[in-house]
Amino acid sequence: MPTVTEAQNPLKDWVPETRTLLLGDRSAAAAGETWDVYNPATEDVIATVAGASPGQVDEAVAAARQAFPAWAGLSGEERSRHLHRLADVLEKAADRLLPSIVNEVGTPVSLAEYLQVKMAVDEHLRWAAEAAKTDRTIHLGEFDKPVPTMSDVVHEPVGVVAAITGYNYPLNLAIFKFGAALAAGCTVVLLPSPRTPLTTLFLGDLIKEAGLPPGVMNVVIGGADVGQQLSSHPGVDRVSFTGSDGVGAKIMEQAAANLTGVTLELGGKSPSIVLPGVDVQKIAVEMHLRWSRNGGQGCAALARLLVHEAVYDEFLDASTSAFDQMVVGDPWDRATNIGPMIRPDHKARVQGFIDGSVAEGGTKLLEVTKPLPERGWFVNPVLLGGLPHSARAVQQEIFGPIAVVVPFKGTEEAIRLANDTPYGLAANVWCDDPVEARRVAERVRAGTVWINGGGAMRPDAPFGGYGRSGLGRELGEWGMREYLEVKHIQWRV
């Protein structure tokens, strides 16, 4: 993927010109209400867009419904070729996808190149393209009661999928959903967050350029009204949503009227457990730079730090250098690793957690104190301490560059604290004993548990959570199954 540098940078201020929806085989001007899209690092309006009208939402669903039989009827090899061709087009457009995301999300360019673009296309979309080829038929063999029979279990695409994404990773979250759905043989109506619609509208252009059959992928934008229409639409067979647990609950309620299945990837309050014996000097910087990346706007941010009291003071000392390395500011400056909050109301919400925690008796144990840029919705990273585990900042997802640290006395207490939230999306266990690390990991109730930092998000591994972190899974074979119906075929021999 081309690297955009500060020096060469002709696309630093680039945003897609596309303002049209993709409805079947045509690009259409949106007929709904308009709103401004902002660059969160500068507070400038970078585009004005219009949402889909109710009639256009119906048209998108109808186009997906009409395209479904032919797309589902293709062989896995044929669908794979289509998806690889789309990945080729996205790779060639990486030098435009990158600035689109940096300018509307605010992710620092040094992080966005891989996390926002390369990982999405080269790893996850390519994996889905290969997964389309898999024959998932299961041969059950003979059964002799009351007469001899044979059985197969086959998997068929569920139908039309409404894919609704969050603002923080617009391309990744879209590919997580439509990659698996298209590979399974479903057709899709894609709806991005209204805060970051531009990259998804541009994606509609690239879908047409890739030559996907008309109606297989449709792109609409809009606010809560469009989301509600899709979630409750009788022509939609599956709703896949990434966002907050509050909105996820509403989508589940809306889909229930038609008994439509839902896949919900929601919030988290993910713990990072530091057990005794760990060399905290080696891990502290990595821990802090991980929860604070993308401005802390990540559902699996490991921002609840549970640290054994034997290493607690040493951990805080080692953490100082991490905060020295946090650079808040212009996402196009390659020294920056902390970008802005997405909107002023979200900045105020994040700041409210800091102020509220201090008012409750908490302490700012560490913080970045350098002056913030005059423009842009920035928040300096803070590590909070001195709070009971029941405190709001410890229990609720903040979605900003704020972490809380809680000491514990023993491993059993650490496990109890790790599981003491309504969420269960992710966790991490730092431990120098691999047997003990695995034992603890298996007792933490979370959909993903890393040990000693784990690694990048694997396209072949499931992602999702327990409790209020959602329903179902994305990625890997588990993500494919969200878009497949299971059919038993039995015949007499």
Coordinates of C-alpha atoms in Angstrom, one line a residue:
M1 CA 0.0 0.0 0.0
P2 CA 1.4 3.5 -0.8
T3 CA 2.7 5.4 2.2
V4 CA 1.4 8.9 2.5
T5 CA 4.0 11.1 4.1
E6 CA 3.9 14.6 5.5
A7 CA 6.3 15.8 2.8
Q8 CA 4.6 14.4 -0.3
N9 CA 1.0 14.6 0.9
P10 CA -1.1 15.8 -2.0
L11 CA -4.0 14.0 -0.4
K12 CA -3.7 15.3 3.1
D13 CA -7.0 17.2 2.8
W14 CA -8.6 14.8 0.4
V15 CA -12.1 13.6 0.9
P16 CA -14.2 11.6 -1.5
E17 CA -16.3 13.6 -3.9
T18 CA -19.0 10.9 -4.0
R19 CA -22.2 11.9 -2.4
T20 CA -24.5 9.4 -4.1
L21 CA -26.0 6.2 -2.8
L22 CA -25.6 2.8 -4.5
L23 CA -29.0 1.3 -5.2
G24 CA -28.9 -1.8 -7.4
D25 CA -27.2 -0.8 -10.6
R26 CA -27.4 2.9 -10.2
S27 CA -25.8 5.7 -8.3
A28 CA -28.6 8.0 -6.9
A29 CA -28.5 11.4 -5.2
A30 CA -29.8 11.0 -1.7
A31 CA -33.3 12.5 -1.2
G32 CA -33.4 12.7 2.6
E33 CA -32.3 15.2 5.2
T34 CA -28.8 16.7 5.0
W35 CA -26.1 17.1 7.6
D36 CA -22.5 18.2 7.8
V37 CA -19.5 15.9 8.1
Y38 CA -16.6 17.3 10.2
N39 CA -12.9 16.7 10.4
P40 CA -12.6 16.1 14.1
A41 CA -9.0 17.2 14.2
T42 CA -9.7 20.7 12.7
E43 CA -13.5 21.1 13.4
D44 CA -13.9 22.0 9.8
V45 CA -16.9 20.9 7.7
I46 CA -15.4 18.7 5.1
A47 CA -18.6 17.7 3.3
T48 CA -22.4 18.0 3.4
V49 CA -24.3 14.8 2.7
A50 CA -27.9 13.8 2.4
G51 CA -29.4 10.6 3.8
A52 CA -31.6 8.1 2.0
S53 CA -35.3 8.7 1.9
P54 CA -37.6 5.9 3.0
G55 CA -38.3 5.1 -0.6
Q56 CA -34.6 4.8 -1.3
V57 CA -34.1 2.4 1.6
D58 CA -36.9 0.3 0.2
E59 CA -35.3 0.4 -3.2
A60 CA -32.0 -0.8 -1.8
V61 CA -33.6 -3.7 0.0
A62 CA -35.6 -4.6 -3.2
A63 CA -32.4 -4.5 -5.3
A64 CA -30.7 -6.8 -2.8
R65 CA -33.7 -9.1 -2.8
Q66 CA -33.8 -9.3 -6.6
A67 CA -30.0 -10.0 -6.8
F68 CA -30.1 -12.7 -4.1
P69 CA -31.1 -15.8 -6.1
A70 CA -28.5 -15.3 -8.8
W71 CA -25.7 -14.5 -6.3
A72 CA -26.6 -17.4 -4.0
G73 CA -26.7 -19.6 -7.1
L74 CA -23.1 -18.9 -8.0
S75 CA -20.4 -21.4 -7.1
G76 CA -18.1 -20.6 -4.2
E77 CA -15.3 -20.3 -6.7
E78 CA -17.2 -17.6 -8.7
R79 CA -18.1 -15.6 -5.6
S80 CA -14.4 -15.9 -4.5
R81 CA -13.3 -14.4 -7.8
H82 CA -15.7 -11.5 -7.4
L83 CA -14.4 -10.8 -3.8
H84 CA -10.7 -11.0 -4.8
R85 CA -11.4 -8.6 -7.7
L86 CA -13.0 -6.2 -5.2
A87 CA -10.0 -6.5 -2.9
D88 CA -7.8 -5.7 -6.0
V89 CA -9.7 -2.5 -6.6
L90 CA -9.6 -1.5 -2.9
E91 CA -5.8 -2.1 -2.8
K92 CA -5.3 0.2 -5.8
A93 CA -7.5 2.8 -4.1
A94 CA -5.6 2.6 -0.8
D95 CA -3.9 6.0 -1.3
R96 CA -7.4 7.5 -1.3
L97 CA -9.1 5.3 1.3
L98 CA -6.3 6.3 3.8
P99 CA -6.8 10.1 3.7
S100 CA -10.6 9.6 3.7
I101 CA -10.4 7.7 6.9
V102 CA -7.8 9.9 8.6
N103 CA -9.8 13.1 7.7
E104 CA -13.2 11.9 8.8
V105 CA -12.2 9.6 11.8
G106 CA -9.1 11.3 13.0
T107 CA -7.0 8.1 13.3
P108 CA -3.3 9.1 13.1
V109 CA -1.9 8.2 9.7
S110 CA 0.9 6.1 11.2
L111 CA -1.7 3.8 12.7
A112 CA -4.4 4.0 10.0
E113 CA -2.2 2.6 7.2
Y114 CA -2.3 -0.8 8.7
L115 CA -5.2 -0.8 11.2
Q116 CA -7.7 1.0 9.0
V117 CA -6.8 0.0 5.5
K118 CA -4.2 -2.8 5.0
M119 CA -5.6 -5.1 7.6
A120 CA -9.1 -4.7 6.3
V121 CA -8.3 -5.5 2.7
D122 CA -5.2 -7.6 2.6
E123 CA -6.2 -9.9 5.5
H124 CA -9.9 -9.9 6.2
L125 CA -11.4 -9.4 2.7
R126 CA -8.9 -11.8 1.2
W127 CA -9.7 -14.4 3.8
A128 CA -13.4 -14.1 3.2
A129 CA -12.8 -14.5 -0.5
E130 CA -11.0 -17.8 0.1
A131 CA -13.7 -18.9 2.6
A132 CA -16.3 -18.6 -0.1
K133 CA -14.8 -21.7 -1.7
T134 CA -15.4 -24.0 1.3
D135 CA -17.9 -26.8 0.9
R136 CA -19.6 -26.9 4.4
T137 CA -21.8 -30.0 3.7
I138 CA -21.7 -32.5 6.6
H139 CA -22.5 -36.1 5.7
L140 CA -24.1 -37.7 8.7
G141 CA -24.2 -41.3 7.3
E142 CA -26.7 -44.0 7.9
F143 CA -29.6 -44.0 10.5
D144 CA -31.8 -47.2 10.7
K145 CA -34.8 -46.2 12.8
P146 CA -37.5 -47.0 11.7
V147 CA -36.1 -47.5 8.2
P148 CA -32.6 -47.1 6.8
T149 CA -31.9 -43.5 5.8
M150 CA -28.9 -41.3 5.0
S151 CA -28.5 -37.6 5.8
D152 CA -26.6 -34.5 4.8
V153 CA -26.5 -31.2 6.6
V154 CA -26.1 -28.3 4.1
H155 CA -25.6 -24.6 4.6
E156 CA -27.5 -22.0 2.6
P157 CA -27.3 -18.2 2.6
V158 CA -29.8 -16.5 4.9
G159 CA -30.8 -13.9 2.3
V160 CA -30.6 -10.1 2.5
V161 CA -28.3 -8.6 5.2
A162 CA -28.5 -5.1 6.6
A163 CA -24.9 -4.3 7.7
I164 CA -24.8 -1.3 10.1
T165 CA -21.3 -0.1 11.1
G166 CA -19.8 2.1 13.8
Y167 CA -17.8 5.3 13.2
N168 CA -14.4 4.2 14.5
Y169 CA -13.3 1.7 11.9
P170 CA -15.5 2.4 8.9
L171 CA -13.7 0.2 6.3
N172 CA -12.8 -2.7 8.7
L173 CA -16.3 -3.0 10.2
A174 CA -17.9 -2.9 6.8
I175 CA -15.6 -5.7 5.5
F176 CA -16.1 -7.8 8.6
K177 CA -19.8 -7.8 7.7
F178 CA -20.1 -7.8 4.0
G179 CA -17.0 -10.0 3.4
A180 CA -18.6 -12.9 5.2
A181 CA -22.1 -12.2 4.0
L182 CA -21.1 -12.1 0.3
A183 CA -18.9 -15.1 0.7
A184 CA -21.8 -17.0 2.2
G185 CA -24.0 -16.1 -0.8
C186 CA -26.0 -13.3 0.8
T187 CA -26.7 -9.8 -0.6
V188 CA -26.1 -6.7 1.4
V189 CA -27.4 -3.2 2.2
L190 CA -24.6 -1.3 3.9
L191 CA -25.3 1.6 6.3
P192 CA -22.4 3.5 7.9
S193 CA -22.4 5.7 11.0
P194 CA -23.7 9.2 10.0
R195 CA -20.5 10.5 11.7
T196 CA -18.3 8.9 9.1
P197 CA -20.2 8.3 5.9
L198 CA -17.7 9.5 3.3
T199 CA -15.4 6.4 3.2
T200 CA -18.5 4.1 2.8
L201 CA -19.9 6.3 0.0
F202 CA -16.5 6.1 -1.7
L203 CA -16.7 2.3 -1.2
G204 CA -19.9 2.3 -3.3
D205 CA -17.9 3.7 -6.2
L206 CA -15.2 1.1 -5.8
I207 CA -17.9 -1.7 -5.7
K208 CA -19.2 -0.5 -9.1
E209 CA -15.7 -0.3 -10.4
A210 CA -15.0 -3.9 -9.3
G211 CA -18.0 -5.1 -11.3
L212 CA -20.0 -6.8 -8.6
P213 CA -23.4 -7.8 -10.0
P214 CA -25.9 -5.1 -9.5
G215 CA -27.8 -5.3 -6.3
V216 CA -25.4 -7.6 -4.5
M217 CA -24.0 -4.6 -2.6
N218 CA -26.1 -1.5 -1.9
V219 CA -25.0 1.6 0.0
V220 CA -27.2 4.0 1.9
I221 CA -26.5 6.6 4.5
G222 CA -28.7 8.2 7.2
G223 CA -29.4 8.5 10.8
A224 CA -31.4 6.6 13.4
D225 CA -34.5 6.7 11.2
V226 CA -32.8 4.9 8.3
G227 CA -31.3 2.4 10.8
Q228 CA -34.7 1.7 12.2
Q229 CA -36.2 1.2 8.8
L230 CA -33.5 -1.3 7.9
S231 CA -33.7 -3.2 11.2
S232 CA -37.4 -3.6 11.0
H233 CA -37.7 -4.1 7.2
P234 CA -39.6 -7.2 6.2
G235 CA -37.3 -7.7 3.3
V236 CA -34.2 -8.0 5.5
D237 CA -33.3 -11.5 6.7
R238 CA -30.3 -10.6 9.0
V239 CA -29.2 -7.5 10.7
S240 CA -25.5 -7.1 11.7
F241 CA -24.6 -4.1 13.8
T242 CA -21.5 -2.7 15.5
G243 CA -21.9 0.0 18.1
S244 CA -23.0 0.7 21.6
D245 CA -25.0 -1.8 23.7
G246 CA -27.8 0.7 24.1
V247 CA -28.4 1.0 20.3
G248 CA -27.8 -2.7 19.9
A249 CA -30.7 -3.4 22.3
K250 CA -33.0 -1.1 20.2
I251 CA -32.0 -2.8 17.0
M252 CA -32.7 -6.2 18.5
E253 CA -36.1 -4.9 19.5
Q254 CA -36.8 -3.5 16.1
A255 CA -35.8 -6.8 14.4
A256 CA -37.9 -8.9 16.7
A257 CA -41.1 -7.8 15.1
N258 CA -40.2 -9.8 12.0
L259 CA -38.2 -12.5 14.0
T260 CA -35.2 -11.3 12.0
G261 CA -31.9 -12.7 13.3
V262 CA -29.3 -10.3 14.6
T263 CA -25.5 -10.2 15.0
L264 CA -24.5 -7.6 17.5
E265 CA -20.8 -6.6 18.2
L266 CA -21.2 -4.1 21.0
G267 CA -19.2 -2.5 23.7
G268 CA -16.7 -3.7 26.2
K269 CA -14.9 -2.8 29.5
S270 CA -12.0 -5.1 28.8
P271 CA -9.6 -6.0 31.6
S272 CA -5.8 -6.4 31.3
I273 CA -4.6 -8.5 34.3
V274 CA -1.1 -8.2 35.5
L275 CA -0.1 -11.1 37.7
P276 CA 2.8 -11.2 40.1
G277 CA 6.2 -12.1 38.7
V278 CA 5.6 -10.2 35.5
D279 CA 8.4 -7.8 34.5
V280 CA 6.3 -4.7 34.3
Q281 CA 9.2 -2.6 33.0
K282 CA 8.8 -4.6 29.7
I283 CA 5.1 -4.5 29.3
A284 CA 3.9 -1.1 30.7
V285 CA 4.5 1.0 27.5
E286 CA 2.8 -1.6 25.3
M287 CA -0.2 -1.8 27.6
H288 CA -0.8 1.9 27.6
L289 CA -0.2 2.6 24.0
R290 CA -2.6 -0.2 23.1
W291 CA -5.7 1.1 25.0
S292 CA -5.1 4.7 23.9
R293 CA -4.7 4.0 20.2
N294 CA -7.4 5.5 17.9
G295 CA -8.0 7.9 20.8
G296 CA -9.3 5.0 22.9
Q297 CA -12.2 4.7 20.5
G298 CA -12.1 0.9 20.2
C299 CA -14.6 -1.6 21.5
A300 CA -11.9 -4.0 22.7
A301 CA -9.7 -1.4 24.3
L302 CA -8.0 -3.0 27.3
A303 CA -8.6 0.1 29.5
R304 CA -9.4 -1.6 32.9
L305 CA -6.0 -2.4 34.3
L306 CA -6.1 -5.0 37.2
V307 CA -2.6 -5.0 38.7
H308 CA -1.4 -7.3 41.5
E309 CA -0.5 -5.2 44.6
A310 CA 3.1 -6.7 44.7
V311 CA 3.9 -5.0 41.4
Y312 CA 1.5 -2.1 41.6
D313 CA 4.0 0.7 42.5
E314 CA 6.6 -0.6 40.1
F315 CA 3.9 -0.7 37.4
L316 CA 3.0 3.0 37.9
D317 CA 6.7 4.0 37.8
A318 CA 7.2 2.0 34.6
S319 CA 4.0 3.6 33.1
T320 CA 5.5 7.1 33.2
S321 CA 7.5 6.5 30.1
A322 CA 4.4 5.4 28.2
F323 CA 2.7 8.7 28.9
D324 CA 5.9 10.5 27.9
Q325 CA 5.5 8.8 24.5
M326 CA 1.9 9.7 24.0
V327 CA 1.6 12.5 21.4
V328 CA -1.8 14.1 21.0
G329 CA -2.4 16.2 17.9
D330 CA -2.5 16.4 14.1
P331 CA -3.3 13.0 12.7
W332 CA -1.1 13.8 9.7
D333 CA 1.9 14.3 11.8
R334 CA 3.7 10.9 12.0
A335 CA 4.8 11.6 15.5
T336 CA 1.2 11.7 16.6
N337 CA -0.3 8.5 18.1
I338 CA -3.4 9.9 19.8
G339 CA -6.0 11.6 17.6
P340 CA -9.2 13.5 18.4
M341 CA -12.6 12.4 19.7
I342 CA -15.1 12.1 16.9
R343 CA -17.4 15.0 18.0
P344 CA -17.6 17.7 20.7
D345 CA -20.4 15.9 22.5
H346 CA -18.3 12.8 22.7
K347 CA -15.3 14.9 23.9
A348 CA -17.6 16.3 26.6
R349 CA -18.7 12.8 27.6
V350 CA -15.2 11.5 27.9
Q351 CA -14.1 14.6 29.9
G352 CA -17.1 14.0 32.1
F353 CA -15.7 10.6 33.2
I354 CA -12.5 12.3 34.2
D355 CA -14.1 15.1 36.2
G356 CA -16.7 12.8 37.7
S357 CA -14.1 10.3 38.8
V358 CA -12.1 13.0 40.5
A359 CA -15.2 14.3 42.2
E360 CA -15.9 10.8 43.5
G361 CA -12.5 10.7 45.2
G362 CA -10.5 9.2 42.3
T363 CA -7.0 10.4 41.4
K364 CA -5.3 11.2 38.1
L365 CA -2.3 9.0 38.7
L366 CA -0.7 9.8 35.3
E367 CA -1.7 12.1 32.5
V368 CA -0.4 13.9 29.4
T369 CA -0.2 17.6 30.4
K370 CA 1.0 19.2 27.2
P371 CA -1.3 21.8 25.9
L372 CA -3.9 20.5 23.4
P373 CA -4.2 22.0 19.9
E374 CA -6.4 25.1 19.8
R375 CA -8.8 23.4 17.3
G376 CA -10.0 19.9 17.2
W377 CA -11.9 17.7 19.8
F378 CA -8.9 16.3 21.6
V379 CA -8.6 14.9 25.1
N380 CA -5.3 14.2 26.9
P381 CA -4.8 10.6 28.0
V382 CA -5.4 10.0 31.7
L383 CA -4.8 7.0 34.0
L384 CA -7.3 7.1 36.9
G385 CA -6.8 5.3 40.2
G386 CA -8.2 5.3 43.7
L387 CA -11.7 4.2 42.5
P388 CA -13.8 1.3 43.8
H389 CA -14.5 -1.4 41.2
S390 CA -18.2 -0.3 41.3
A391 CA -17.3 3.2 40.1
R392 CA -18.8 4.5 36.9
A393 CA -15.5 4.9 35.2
V394 CA -14.5 1.3 36.1
Q395 CA -17.8 -0.3 35.0
Q396 CA -18.9 1.7 31.9
E397 CA -17.3 1.9 28.5
I398 CA -15.7 5.4 28.1
F399 CA -14.5 5.1 24.4
G400 CA -11.8 7.6 24.9
P401 CA -8.1 7.8 26.0
I402 CA -8.9 7.1 29.7
A403 CA -7.9 4.0 31.6
V404 CA -8.5 2.9 35.2
V405 CA -6.1 0.9 37.4
V406 CA -7.4 -1.3 40.2
P407 CA -5.0 -3.3 42.5
F408 CA -5.8 -6.8 43.6
K409 CA -4.4 -9.2 46.3
G410 CA -4.6 -12.6 44.6
T411 CA -5.4 -14.4 41.4
E412 CA -8.9 -15.4 42.4
E413 CA -9.7 -11.8 43.2
A414 CA -8.4 -10.8 39.8
I415 CA -10.6 -13.3 38.0
R416 CA -13.6 -12.1 40.0
L417 CA -12.9 -8.5 39.2
A418 CA -12.3 -9.2 35.5
N419 CA -15.8 -10.8 35.3
D420 CA -17.5 -8.2 37.4
T421 CA -18.9 -6.0 34.6
P422 CA -21.9 -6.4 32.3
Y423 CA -19.5 -6.8 29.4
G424 CA -17.3 -9.6 28.1
L425 CA -15.8 -8.7 24.8
A426 CA -12.0 -9.1 25.4
A427 CA -9.3 -9.4 28.0
N428 CA -5.6 -9.9 28.4
V429 CA -3.6 -11.9 31.0
W430 CA 0.0 -10.9 31.7
C431 CA 1.8 -13.9 33.3
D432 CA 5.3 -15.5 33.2
D433 CA 3.9 -19.0 33.7
P434 CA 2.1 -20.3 30.6
V435 CA 0.2 -22.9 32.4
E436 CA -1.2 -20.4 34.9
A437 CA -1.9 -17.9 32.2
R438 CA -4.0 -20.4 30.3
R439 CA -5.9 -21.4 33.5
V440 CA -6.7 -17.7 34.2
A441 CA -7.6 -17.1 30.5
E442 CA -10.1 -19.9 30.5
R443 CA -11.9 -18.5 33.6
V444 CA -12.3 -15.0 32.3
R445 CA -15.7 -14.6 30.6
A446 CA -14.8 -12.8 27.4
G447 CA -15.0 -13.7 23.7
T448 CA -11.3 -13.0 23.1
V449 CA -8.6 -13.5 25.7
W450 CA -5.0 -12.6 24.8
I451 CA -2.1 -13.9 26.8
N452 CA 1.0 -11.6 27.1
G453 CA -0.3 -9.2 24.5
G454 CA -1.5 -11.8 22.0
G455 CA -1.3 -10.4 18.4
A456 CA -3.2 -8.8 15.6
M457 CA -6.9 -9.6 15.0
R458 CA -6.9 -12.8 13.0
P459 CA -9.3 -13.1 10.1
D460 CA -9.8 -16.8 10.9
A461 CA -10.6 -16.4 14.6
P462 CA -14.0 -15.4 16.0
F463 CA -14.6 -11.9 17.5
G464 CA -17.6 -11.1 19.7
G465 CA -18.5 -11.2 23.3
Y466 CA -20.5 -12.3 26.3
G467 CA -23.3 -10.4 28.1
R468 CA -23.8 -6.8 26.9
S469 CA -20.9 -7.1 24.5
G470 CA -23.3 -8.7 22.0
L471 CA -24.7 -11.7 20.2
G472 CA -23.1 -14.0 17.7
R473 CA -19.6 -13.6 16.3
E474 CA -17.8 -12.0 13.4
L475 CA -14.8 -13.3 11.5
G476 CA -13.6 -16.8 10.8
E477 CA -15.9 -19.7 10.2
W478 CA -18.0 -18.5 13.2
G479 CA -18.6 -15.2 11.4
M480 CA -19.6 -17.1 8.2
R481 CA -22.2 -19.1 10.1
E482 CA -24.0 -15.9 11.1
Y483 CA -25.1 -15.6 7.4
L484 CA -25.9 -19.3 6.8
E485 CA -29.1 -21.3 7.3
V486 CA -28.7 -24.9 8.3
K487 CA -30.7 -27.5 6.4
H488 CA -31.0 -31.3 7.1
I489 CA -31.7 -33.4 4.0
Q490 CA -32.6 -37.1 4.7
W491 CA -33.4 -39.8 2.3
R492 CA -34.3 -43.5 2.4
V493 CA -31.8 -46.0 1.1

